[in-house]
Coordinates of C-alpha atoms in Angstrom, one line a residue:
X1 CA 6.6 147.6 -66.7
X2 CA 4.7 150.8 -65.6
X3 CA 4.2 153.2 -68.5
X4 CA 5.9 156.9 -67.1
X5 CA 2.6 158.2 -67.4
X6 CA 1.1 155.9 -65.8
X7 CA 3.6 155.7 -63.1
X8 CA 3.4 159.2 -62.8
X9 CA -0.2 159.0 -62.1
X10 CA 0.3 156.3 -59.3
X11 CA 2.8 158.4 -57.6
X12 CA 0.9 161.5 -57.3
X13 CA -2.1 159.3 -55.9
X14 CA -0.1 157.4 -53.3
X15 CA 0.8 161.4 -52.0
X16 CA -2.4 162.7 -52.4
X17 CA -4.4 159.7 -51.3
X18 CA -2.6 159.9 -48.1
X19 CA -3.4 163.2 -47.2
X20 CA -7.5 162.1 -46.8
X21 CA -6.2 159.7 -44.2
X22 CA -4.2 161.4 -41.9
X23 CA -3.9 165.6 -40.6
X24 CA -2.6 167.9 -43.0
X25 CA 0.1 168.7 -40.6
X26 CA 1.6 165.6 -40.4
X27 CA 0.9 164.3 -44.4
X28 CA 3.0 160.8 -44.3
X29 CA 3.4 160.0 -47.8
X30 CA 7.3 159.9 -47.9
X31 CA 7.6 156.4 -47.7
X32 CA 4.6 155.3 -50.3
X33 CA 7.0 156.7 -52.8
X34 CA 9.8 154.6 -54.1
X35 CA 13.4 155.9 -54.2
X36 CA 14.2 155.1 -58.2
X37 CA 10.6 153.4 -60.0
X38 CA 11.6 151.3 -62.9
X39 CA 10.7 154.3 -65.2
X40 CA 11.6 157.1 -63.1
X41 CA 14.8 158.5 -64.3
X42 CA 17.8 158.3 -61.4
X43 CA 19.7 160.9 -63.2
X44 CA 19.2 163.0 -66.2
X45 CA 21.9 164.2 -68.6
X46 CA 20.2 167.0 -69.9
X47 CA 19.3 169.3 -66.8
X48 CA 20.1 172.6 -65.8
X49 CA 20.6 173.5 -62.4
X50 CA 21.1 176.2 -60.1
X51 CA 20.9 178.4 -56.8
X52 CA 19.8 181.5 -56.6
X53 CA 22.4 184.5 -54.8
X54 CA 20.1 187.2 -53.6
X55 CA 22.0 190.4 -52.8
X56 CA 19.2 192.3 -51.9
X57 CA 19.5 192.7 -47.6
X58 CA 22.7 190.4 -48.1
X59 CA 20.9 187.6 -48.2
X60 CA 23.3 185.5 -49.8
X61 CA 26.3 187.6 -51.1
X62 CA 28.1 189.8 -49.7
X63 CA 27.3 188.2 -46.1
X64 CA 27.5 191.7 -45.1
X65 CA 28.2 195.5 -46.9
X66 CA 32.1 196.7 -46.1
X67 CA 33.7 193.6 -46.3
X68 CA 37.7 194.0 -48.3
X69 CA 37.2 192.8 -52.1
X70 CA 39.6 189.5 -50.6
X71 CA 37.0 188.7 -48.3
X72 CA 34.5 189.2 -50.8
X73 CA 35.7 187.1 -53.7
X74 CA 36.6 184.4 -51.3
X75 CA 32.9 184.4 -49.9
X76 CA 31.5 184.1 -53.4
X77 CA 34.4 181.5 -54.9
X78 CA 33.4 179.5 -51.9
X79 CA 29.6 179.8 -53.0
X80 CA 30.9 178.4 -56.4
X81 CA 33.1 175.7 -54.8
X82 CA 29.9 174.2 -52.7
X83 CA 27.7 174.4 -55.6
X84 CA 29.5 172.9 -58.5
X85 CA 30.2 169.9 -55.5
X86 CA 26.5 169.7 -55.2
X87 CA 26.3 169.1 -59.4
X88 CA 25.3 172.6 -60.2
X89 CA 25.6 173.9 -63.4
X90 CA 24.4 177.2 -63.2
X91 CA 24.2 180.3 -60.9
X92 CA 21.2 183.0 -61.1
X93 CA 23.1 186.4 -59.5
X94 CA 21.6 189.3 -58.1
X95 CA 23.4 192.2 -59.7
X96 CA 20.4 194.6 -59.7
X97 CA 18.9 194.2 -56.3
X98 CA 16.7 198.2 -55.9
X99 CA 17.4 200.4 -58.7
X100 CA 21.2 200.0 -57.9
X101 CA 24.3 197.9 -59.7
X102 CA 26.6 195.4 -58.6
X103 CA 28.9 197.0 -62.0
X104 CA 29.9 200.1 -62.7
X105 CA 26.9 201.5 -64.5
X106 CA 25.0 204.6 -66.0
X107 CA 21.7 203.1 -64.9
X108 CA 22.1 202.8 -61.5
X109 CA 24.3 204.1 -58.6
X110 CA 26.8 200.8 -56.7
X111 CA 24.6 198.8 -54.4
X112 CA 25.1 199.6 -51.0
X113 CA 24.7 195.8 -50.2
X114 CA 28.4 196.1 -51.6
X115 CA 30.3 199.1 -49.3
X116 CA 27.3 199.9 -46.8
X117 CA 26.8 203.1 -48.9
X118 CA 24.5 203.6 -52.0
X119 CA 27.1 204.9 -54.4
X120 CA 30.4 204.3 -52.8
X121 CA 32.8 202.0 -55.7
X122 CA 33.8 198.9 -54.2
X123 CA 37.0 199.2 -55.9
X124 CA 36.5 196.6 -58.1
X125 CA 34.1 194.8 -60.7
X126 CA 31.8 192.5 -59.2
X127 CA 30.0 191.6 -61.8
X128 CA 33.3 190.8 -64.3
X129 CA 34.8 188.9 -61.6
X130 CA 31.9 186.5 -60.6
X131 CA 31.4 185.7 -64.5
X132 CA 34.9 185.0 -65.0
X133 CA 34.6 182.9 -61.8
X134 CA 31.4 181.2 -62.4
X135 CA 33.0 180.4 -65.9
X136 CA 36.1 179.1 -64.8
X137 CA 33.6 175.9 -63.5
X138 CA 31.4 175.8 -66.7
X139 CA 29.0 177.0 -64.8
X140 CA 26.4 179.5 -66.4
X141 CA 25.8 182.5 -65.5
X142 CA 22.6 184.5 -65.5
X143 CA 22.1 187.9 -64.5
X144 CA 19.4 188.3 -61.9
X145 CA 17.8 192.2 -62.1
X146 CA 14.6 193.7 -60.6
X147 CA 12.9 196.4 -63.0
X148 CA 10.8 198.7 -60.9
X149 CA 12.0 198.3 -56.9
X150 CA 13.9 201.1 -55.6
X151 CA 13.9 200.6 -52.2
X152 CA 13.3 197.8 -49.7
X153 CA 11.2 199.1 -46.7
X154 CA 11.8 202.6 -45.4
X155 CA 10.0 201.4 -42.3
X156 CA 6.8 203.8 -42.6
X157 CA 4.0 204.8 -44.9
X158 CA 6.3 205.9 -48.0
X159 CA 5.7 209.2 -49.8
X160 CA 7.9 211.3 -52.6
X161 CA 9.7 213.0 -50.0
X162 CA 11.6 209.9 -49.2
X163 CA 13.1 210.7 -52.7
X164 CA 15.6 212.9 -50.7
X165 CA 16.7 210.6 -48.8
X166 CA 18.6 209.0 -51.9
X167 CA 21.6 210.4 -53.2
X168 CA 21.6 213.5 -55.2
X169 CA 22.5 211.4 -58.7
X170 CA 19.9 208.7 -57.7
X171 CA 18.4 208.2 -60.9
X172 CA 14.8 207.9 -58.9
X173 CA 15.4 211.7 -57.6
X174 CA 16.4 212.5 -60.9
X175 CA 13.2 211.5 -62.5
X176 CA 10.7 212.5 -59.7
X177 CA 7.5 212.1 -62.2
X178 CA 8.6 208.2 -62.6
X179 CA 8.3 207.4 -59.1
X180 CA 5.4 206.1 -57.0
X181 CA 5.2 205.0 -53.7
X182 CA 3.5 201.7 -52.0
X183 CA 3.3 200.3 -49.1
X184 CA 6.7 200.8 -47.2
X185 CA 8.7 201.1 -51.0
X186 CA 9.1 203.5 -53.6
X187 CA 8.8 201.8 -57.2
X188 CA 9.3 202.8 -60.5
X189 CA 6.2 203.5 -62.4
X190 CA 5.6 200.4 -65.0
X191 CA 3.1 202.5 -66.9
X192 CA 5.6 205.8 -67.8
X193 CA 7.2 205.0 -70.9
X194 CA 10.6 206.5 -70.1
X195 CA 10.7 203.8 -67.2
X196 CA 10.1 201.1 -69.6
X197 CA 13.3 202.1 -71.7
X198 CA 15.2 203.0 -68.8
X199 CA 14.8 199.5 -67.5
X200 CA 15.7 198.2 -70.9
X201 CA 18.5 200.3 -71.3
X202 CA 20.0 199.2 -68.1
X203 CA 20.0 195.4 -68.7
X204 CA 21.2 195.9 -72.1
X205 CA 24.0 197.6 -70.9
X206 CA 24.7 194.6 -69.2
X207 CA 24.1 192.3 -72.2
X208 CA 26.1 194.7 -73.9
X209 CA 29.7 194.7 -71.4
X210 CA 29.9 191.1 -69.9
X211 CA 30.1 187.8 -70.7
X212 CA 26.7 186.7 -69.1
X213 CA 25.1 183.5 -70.1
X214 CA 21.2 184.9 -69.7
X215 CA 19.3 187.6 -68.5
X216 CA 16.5 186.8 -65.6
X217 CA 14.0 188.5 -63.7
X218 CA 11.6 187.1 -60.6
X219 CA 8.3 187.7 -59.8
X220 CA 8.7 191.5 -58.5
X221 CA 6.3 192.8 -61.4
X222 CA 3.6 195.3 -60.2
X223 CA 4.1 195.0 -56.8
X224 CA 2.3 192.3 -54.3
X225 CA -1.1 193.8 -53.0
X226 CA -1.7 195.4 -49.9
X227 CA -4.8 195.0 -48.4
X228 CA -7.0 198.2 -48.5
X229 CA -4.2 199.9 -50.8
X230 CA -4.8 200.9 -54.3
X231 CA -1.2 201.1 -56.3
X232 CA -1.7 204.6 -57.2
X233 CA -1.1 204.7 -60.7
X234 CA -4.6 206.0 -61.5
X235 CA -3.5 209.8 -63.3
X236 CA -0.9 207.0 -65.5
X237 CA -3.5 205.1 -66.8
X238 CA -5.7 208.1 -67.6
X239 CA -2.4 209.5 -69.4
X240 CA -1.3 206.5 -71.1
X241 CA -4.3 203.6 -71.8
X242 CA -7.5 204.7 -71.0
X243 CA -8.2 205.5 -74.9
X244 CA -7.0 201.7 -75.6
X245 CA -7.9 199.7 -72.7
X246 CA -11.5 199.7 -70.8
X247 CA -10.0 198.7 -67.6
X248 CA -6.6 199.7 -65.9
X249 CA -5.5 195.9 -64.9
X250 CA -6.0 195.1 -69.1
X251 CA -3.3 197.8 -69.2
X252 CA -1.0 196.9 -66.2
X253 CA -0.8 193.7 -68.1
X254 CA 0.0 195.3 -71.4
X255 CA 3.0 197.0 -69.6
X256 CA 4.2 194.0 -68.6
X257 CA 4.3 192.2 -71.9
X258 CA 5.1 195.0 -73.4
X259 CA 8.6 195.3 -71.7
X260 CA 9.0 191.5 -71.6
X261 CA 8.6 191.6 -75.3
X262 CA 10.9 194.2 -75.9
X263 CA 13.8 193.0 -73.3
X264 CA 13.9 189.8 -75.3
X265 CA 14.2 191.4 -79.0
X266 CA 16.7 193.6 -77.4
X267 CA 18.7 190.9 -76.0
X268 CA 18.5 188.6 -79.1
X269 CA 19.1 191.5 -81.5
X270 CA 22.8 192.5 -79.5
X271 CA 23.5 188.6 -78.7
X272 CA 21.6 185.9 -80.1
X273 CA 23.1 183.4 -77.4
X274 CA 21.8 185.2 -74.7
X275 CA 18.6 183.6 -73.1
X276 CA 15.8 185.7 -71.3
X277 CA 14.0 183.8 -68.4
X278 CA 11.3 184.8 -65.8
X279 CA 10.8 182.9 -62.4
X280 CA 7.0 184.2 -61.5
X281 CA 4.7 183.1 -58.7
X282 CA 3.9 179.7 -58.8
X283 CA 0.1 180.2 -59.5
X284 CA -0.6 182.2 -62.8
X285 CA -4.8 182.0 -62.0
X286 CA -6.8 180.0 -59.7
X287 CA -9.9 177.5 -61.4
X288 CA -12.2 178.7 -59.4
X289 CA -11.7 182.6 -61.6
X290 CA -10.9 181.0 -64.6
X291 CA -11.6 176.9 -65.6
X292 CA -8.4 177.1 -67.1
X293 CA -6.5 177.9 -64.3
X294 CA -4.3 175.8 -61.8
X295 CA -6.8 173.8 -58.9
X296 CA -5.4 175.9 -56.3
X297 CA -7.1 178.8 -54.3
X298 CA -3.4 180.7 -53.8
X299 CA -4.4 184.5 -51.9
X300 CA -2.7 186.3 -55.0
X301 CA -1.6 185.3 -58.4
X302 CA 0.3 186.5 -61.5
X303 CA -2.0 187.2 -63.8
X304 CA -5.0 189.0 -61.2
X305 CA -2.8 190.3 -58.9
X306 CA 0.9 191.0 -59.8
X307 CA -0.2 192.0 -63.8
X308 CA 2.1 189.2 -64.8
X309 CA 0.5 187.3 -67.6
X310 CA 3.2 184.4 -67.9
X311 CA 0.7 182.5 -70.6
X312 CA 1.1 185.6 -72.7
X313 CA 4.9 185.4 -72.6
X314 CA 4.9 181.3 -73.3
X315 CA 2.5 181.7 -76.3
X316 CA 4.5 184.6 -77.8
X317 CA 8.0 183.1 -77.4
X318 CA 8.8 186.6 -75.0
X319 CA 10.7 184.8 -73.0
X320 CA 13.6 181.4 -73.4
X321 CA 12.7 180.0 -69.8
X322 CA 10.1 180.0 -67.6
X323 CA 10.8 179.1 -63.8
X324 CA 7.6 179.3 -61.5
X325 CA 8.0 179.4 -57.7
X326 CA 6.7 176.2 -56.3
X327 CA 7.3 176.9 -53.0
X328 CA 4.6 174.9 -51.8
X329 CA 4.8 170.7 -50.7
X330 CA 3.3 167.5 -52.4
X331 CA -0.6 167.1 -51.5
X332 CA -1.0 170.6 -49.7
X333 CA -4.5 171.3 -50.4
X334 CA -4.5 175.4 -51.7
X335 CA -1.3 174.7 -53.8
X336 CA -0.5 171.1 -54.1
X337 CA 3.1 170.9 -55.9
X338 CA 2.0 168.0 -57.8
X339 CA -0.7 169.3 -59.0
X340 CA 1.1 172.7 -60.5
X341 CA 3.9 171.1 -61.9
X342 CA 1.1 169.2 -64.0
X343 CA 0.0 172.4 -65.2
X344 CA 3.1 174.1 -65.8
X345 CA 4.0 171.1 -67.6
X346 CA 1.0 171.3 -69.6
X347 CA 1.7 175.3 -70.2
X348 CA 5.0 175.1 -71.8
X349 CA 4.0 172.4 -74.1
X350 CA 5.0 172.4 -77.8
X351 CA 6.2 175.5 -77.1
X352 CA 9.9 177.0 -77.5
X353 CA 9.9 177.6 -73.6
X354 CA 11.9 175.6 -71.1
X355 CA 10.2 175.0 -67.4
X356 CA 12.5 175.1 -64.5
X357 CA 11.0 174.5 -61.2
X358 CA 11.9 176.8 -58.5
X359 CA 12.2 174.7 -55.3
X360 CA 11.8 176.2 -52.0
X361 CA 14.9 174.8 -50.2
X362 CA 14.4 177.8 -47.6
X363 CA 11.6 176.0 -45.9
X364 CA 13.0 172.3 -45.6
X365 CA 13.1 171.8 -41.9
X366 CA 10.5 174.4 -41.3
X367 CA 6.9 174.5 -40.4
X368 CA 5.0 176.6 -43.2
X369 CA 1.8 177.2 -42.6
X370 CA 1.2 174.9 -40.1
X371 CA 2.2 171.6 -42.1
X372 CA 5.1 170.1 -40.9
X373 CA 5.6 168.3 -44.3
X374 CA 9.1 170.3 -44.6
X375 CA 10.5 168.3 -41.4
X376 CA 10.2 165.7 -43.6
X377 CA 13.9 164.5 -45.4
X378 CA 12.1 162.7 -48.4
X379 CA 9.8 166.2 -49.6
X380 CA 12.4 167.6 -51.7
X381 CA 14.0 164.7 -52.9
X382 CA 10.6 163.4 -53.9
X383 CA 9.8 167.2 -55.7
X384 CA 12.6 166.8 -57.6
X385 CA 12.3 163.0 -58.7
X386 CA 8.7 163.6 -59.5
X387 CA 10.0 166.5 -61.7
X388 CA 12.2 164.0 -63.5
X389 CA 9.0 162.1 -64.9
X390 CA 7.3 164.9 -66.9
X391 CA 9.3 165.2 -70.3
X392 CA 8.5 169.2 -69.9
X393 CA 10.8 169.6 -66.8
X394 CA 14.5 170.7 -67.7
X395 CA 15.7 171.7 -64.4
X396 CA 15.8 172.9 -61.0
X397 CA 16.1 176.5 -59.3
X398 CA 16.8 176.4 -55.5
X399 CA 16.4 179.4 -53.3
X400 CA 18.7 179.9 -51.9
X401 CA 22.7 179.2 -51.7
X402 CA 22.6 180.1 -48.3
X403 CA 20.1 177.9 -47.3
X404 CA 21.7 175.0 -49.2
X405 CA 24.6 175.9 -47.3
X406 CA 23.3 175.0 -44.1
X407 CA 22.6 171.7 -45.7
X408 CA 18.8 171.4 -43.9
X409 CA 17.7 167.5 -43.5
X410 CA 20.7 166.9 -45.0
X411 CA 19.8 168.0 -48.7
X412 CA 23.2 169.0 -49.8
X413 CA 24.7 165.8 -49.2
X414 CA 21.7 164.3 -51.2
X415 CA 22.6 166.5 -54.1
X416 CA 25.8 165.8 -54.5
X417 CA 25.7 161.6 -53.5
X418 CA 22.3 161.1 -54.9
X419 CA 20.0 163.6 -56.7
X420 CA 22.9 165.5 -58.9
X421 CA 25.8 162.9 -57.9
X422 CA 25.9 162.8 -62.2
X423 CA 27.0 165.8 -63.7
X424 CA 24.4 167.2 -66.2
X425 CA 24.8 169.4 -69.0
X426 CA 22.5 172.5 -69.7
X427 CA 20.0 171.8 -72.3
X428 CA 19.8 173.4 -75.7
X429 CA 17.7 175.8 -77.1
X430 CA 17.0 174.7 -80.7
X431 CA 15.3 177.9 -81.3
X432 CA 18.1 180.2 -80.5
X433 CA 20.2 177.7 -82.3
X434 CA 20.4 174.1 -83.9
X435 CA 24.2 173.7 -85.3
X436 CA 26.6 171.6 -82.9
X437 CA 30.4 172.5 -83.4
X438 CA 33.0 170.4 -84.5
X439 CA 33.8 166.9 -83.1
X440 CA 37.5 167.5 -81.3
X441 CA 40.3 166.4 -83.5
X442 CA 43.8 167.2 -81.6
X443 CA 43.5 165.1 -78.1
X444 CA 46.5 164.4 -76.7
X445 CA 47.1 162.0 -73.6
X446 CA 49.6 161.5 -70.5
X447 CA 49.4 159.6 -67.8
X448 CA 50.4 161.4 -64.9
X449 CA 50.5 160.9 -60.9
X450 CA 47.4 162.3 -60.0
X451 CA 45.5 160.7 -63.3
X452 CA 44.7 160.8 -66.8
X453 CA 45.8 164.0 -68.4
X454 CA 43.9 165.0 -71.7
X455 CA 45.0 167.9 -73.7
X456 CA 42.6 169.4 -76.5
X457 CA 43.6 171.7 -79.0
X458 CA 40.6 174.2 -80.2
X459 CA 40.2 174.6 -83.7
X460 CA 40.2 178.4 -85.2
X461 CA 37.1 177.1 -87.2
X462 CA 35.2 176.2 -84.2
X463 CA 32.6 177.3 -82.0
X464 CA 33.2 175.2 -79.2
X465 CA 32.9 176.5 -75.7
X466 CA 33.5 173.8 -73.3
X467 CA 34.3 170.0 -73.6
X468 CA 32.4 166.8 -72.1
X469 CA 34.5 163.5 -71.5
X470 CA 32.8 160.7 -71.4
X471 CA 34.6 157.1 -69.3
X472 CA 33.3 153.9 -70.9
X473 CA 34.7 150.3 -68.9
X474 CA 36.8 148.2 -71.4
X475 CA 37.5 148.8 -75.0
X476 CA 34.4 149.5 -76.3
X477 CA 32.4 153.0 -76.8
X478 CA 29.1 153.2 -74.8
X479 CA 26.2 155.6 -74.7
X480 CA 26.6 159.1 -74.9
X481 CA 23.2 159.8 -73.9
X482 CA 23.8 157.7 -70.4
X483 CA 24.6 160.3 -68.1
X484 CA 26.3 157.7 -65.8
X485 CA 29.1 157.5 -68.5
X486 CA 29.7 161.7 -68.7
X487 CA 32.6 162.5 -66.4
X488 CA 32.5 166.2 -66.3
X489 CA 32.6 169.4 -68.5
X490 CA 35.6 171.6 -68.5
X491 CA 35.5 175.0 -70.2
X492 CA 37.5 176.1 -73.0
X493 CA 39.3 179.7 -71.2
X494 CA 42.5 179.4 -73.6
X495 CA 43.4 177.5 -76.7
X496 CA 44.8 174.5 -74.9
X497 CA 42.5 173.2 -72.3
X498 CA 43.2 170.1 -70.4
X499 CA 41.4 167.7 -67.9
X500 CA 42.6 164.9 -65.1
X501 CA 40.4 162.2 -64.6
X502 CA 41.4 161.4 -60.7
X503 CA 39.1 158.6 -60.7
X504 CA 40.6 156.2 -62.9
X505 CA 41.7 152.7 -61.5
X506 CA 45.2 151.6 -61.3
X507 CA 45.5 148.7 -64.2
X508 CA 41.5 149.2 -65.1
X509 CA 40.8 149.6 -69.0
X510 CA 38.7 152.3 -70.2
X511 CA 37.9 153.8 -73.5
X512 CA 37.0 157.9 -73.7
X513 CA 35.3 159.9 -76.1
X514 CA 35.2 164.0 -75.8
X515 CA 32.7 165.8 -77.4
X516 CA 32.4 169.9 -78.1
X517 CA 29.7 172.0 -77.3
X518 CA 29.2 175.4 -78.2
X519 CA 27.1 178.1 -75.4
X520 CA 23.9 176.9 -76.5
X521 CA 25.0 173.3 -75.6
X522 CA 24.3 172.1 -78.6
X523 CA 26.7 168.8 -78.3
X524 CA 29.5 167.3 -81.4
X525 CA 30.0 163.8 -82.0
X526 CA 31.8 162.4 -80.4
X527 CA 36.3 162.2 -81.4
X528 CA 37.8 159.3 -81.9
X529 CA 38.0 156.5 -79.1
X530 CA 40.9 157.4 -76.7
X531 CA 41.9 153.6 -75.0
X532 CA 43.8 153.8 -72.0
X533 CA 44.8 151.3 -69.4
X534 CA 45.6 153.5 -66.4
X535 CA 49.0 153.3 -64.5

């Protein structure tokens, strides 16, 4: 039997050794890779896994600005539907697109991706709604904001006069001095001080009001760099870090850690539970600036370029999850994906940091760059089965829902027949917490029409947030840690929660076990064995 390392090692040759013999454009390692290796996991219990909704331009949701709040709820309860039948367990929302709110908010006028007007209620919560819905599915829910962008682009050179263009109560043209414009965009100024808090201030409010599951930001830092284009922060630095720092990119990056630092104790200080993740660029430096860098020659990267120092934030524990963009296809010579999920791997390391992998679903059936490698079927199934062999990688982010929609190459149906066809539950975070509730007590049973009805009654003692129910063949009580035996998780909204198993076979014997798991997922033993013969 081949060693996982090893294996490991043998599949990332077969890709990368076929790239020497044949164009870039037209790589054809697909089929050197086999479908399940005998140590390559097939599915994983432990895996969290979710589509990002952008908001921003109506990407995702709202389709478009002024639809009724029916149309609306039914366009993101669809979005939920389609995901949880893919296997996702989680949902990373847009609710802070430019400086704006999907909630009603003191930080932040209503998104006009919501009415078509910056300011104008929608009539309704958003925000409260989509986590009750998202929750209703056991799916978590994380709260997607961007700290500094206050507009998209205003389609010229921008200057402060645009300012006036905002409404009156716009926060922005409130605070004139905290402004600074780039590009096409006006930003808030990571260097003031006040913009620091007030960025704080608004995702706490957040943490603070709803029921959200974590808080998580992208890789809109400092901005991207235009060529020729200082970001003119200049009379900042001279005001705020010249006497402490030598060079101003020392102190862009010391703004940046400094407010990932201090969103995390803020978060963990009003709820423990609540976990704080970044999704950066997928290159934090190249090799060929610093030897310890990823082998890639990427245009721009985190830590040169953006101020975003994401090995800063792993060593300090800043942050619960870290979720780098590899947008980029097996054996691609400036950014290999094989190749950077090594390093990441190698980043988070016995640390209390999770990796995700951001997967670039948007450019399956594309050309990028030339390389036709996304007209392949086999390139994201093979990212996301190569993830499954480093003991680092706890889960997938795919941008986006929309594109998953359209189910490119088919990838939706391999999600939910192949890839994700096993439900998976969100790891823990020992860190944030260790203690698993009690083991459920109070099952009842009925056999019903439609299936196996179990009841379970929550104890006023526990912690439990959801349930798992695991389906063992026969009369005895497998592996809890298979994930081909876990059914599906159900979520405790009330203090008698019940779940039908559809699936069961007239006459067939089974034996079930439920187990409780509190918000961190940490898991229970498992109750009593429940035999059934189904009817």
């Amino acid at each position: 039997m081949i060693k996982k390392k090893k294996f490991r090692s043998l599949l990332i040759a077969s890709v990368i050794g076929s790239s020497v013999l044949l164009p870039s454009a037209t790589i054809g390692y697909a089929d050197t890779i086999p479908s399940q290796g005998a140590d390559q996991p097939k599915y994983v219990k432990h895996e969290l896994r979710a589509a990002w909704m952008a908001s921003v331009l109506n990407i995702d949701w709202p389709s478009k600005p002024g639809l009724s709040i029916p149309q609306q709820k039914a366009e993101f309860i669809q979005y939920l539907d389609e995901q949880k039948q893919m296997g996702m367990n989680a949902v990373v929302m847009q609710i802070k697109p430019t400086a704006d709110a999907f909630y009603p908010s003191k930080y932040g006028l209503w998104s006009e991706y919501l009415t078509g007007t910056q300011g104008k209620d929608p009539g309704y919560d958003p925000l409260a709604f989509m986590v009750e819905e998202a929750h209703k599915r056991n799916m978590e829910f994380h709260a997607w904001f961007n700290p500094y962008r206050i507009t998209m682009s205003l389609g010229k050179e921008a200057n402060l006069s645009d300012l006036q263009k905002l409404p009156e109560n716009h926060p922005a043209r409130q605070h004139p001095e905290w402004v600074v414009p780039y590009g096409q965009q006006l930003y808030f100024n990571p260097g003031v001080p006040e913009v620091q808090k007030f960025v704080i201030d608004g995702i706490m409010e957040v943490v603070k009001n709803y029921d959200i599951d974590a808080v998580h930001m992208d890789d809109y830092f400092y901005p991207y760099k235009i060529a020729g284009k200082e970001f003119p922060d200049q009379n900042t630095y001279e005001q705020y870090g010249k006497n402490q720092f030598s060079n101003i990119a020392d102190w862009r990056r010391d703004n940046v850690n400094n407010l990932v630092k201090d969103i995390n104790e803020a978060i963990k200080a009003e709820k423990s539970y609540v976990k704080f993740g970044i999704s950066p660029f997928g290159v934090w430096r190249n090799k060929n600036v610093d030897p310890t860098g990823s082998d890639t020659a990427a245009g721009q990267t985190n830590y040169d370029d953006l101020y975003a120092d994401t090995r800063t934030w792993i060593n300090n524990g800043d942050i619960d999850y870290i979720a780098p963009q590899l947008y980029w296809n097996i054996g691609l010579p400036v950014a290999d994906y094989a190749k950077l999920l090594d390093w990441w791997s190698k980043e988070v390391e016995g640390k209390d940091v999770q990796l995700y992998i951001g997967q670039a679903t948007y450019k399956i059936n594309t050309e990028s760059n030339g390389v036709q490698n996304w007209f392949n079927p086999e390139e994201m199934p093979n990212q996301i089965k190569l993830n499954r062999t480093y003991e680092a990688f706890k889960g997938s982010m795919h941008f986006s829902a929309k594109d998953l929609r359209k189910n490119p190459l088919g990838i939706a149906d391999r999600l939910s027949n192949e890839l994700y066809k096993q439900p998976a539950i969100v790891p823990s975070m020992p860190w944030i917490d260790d203690t698993p509730p009690e083991s459920p007590k109070a099952i009842n049973v009925k056999q019903k029409q439609e299936g196996i009805e179990f009841k379970v009654k929550e104890s006023k003692h526990d912690d439990a947030s959801y349930y798992a129910i695991y389906r063992f063949d026969g009369k005895k009580v497998g592996d809890i840690n298979d994930s081909n035996n876990l059914l599906d998780t159900v979520r405790l909204e009330h203090s008698d929660q019940t779940y039908l198993d559809k699936t069961a076979v007239k006459g067939q014997e089974y034996t079930y076990v439920i187990t409780a798991l509190d918000r961190t997922h940490n898991e229970s033993s498992p109750s009593r064995p429940i035999p059934v013969r189904a009817k």
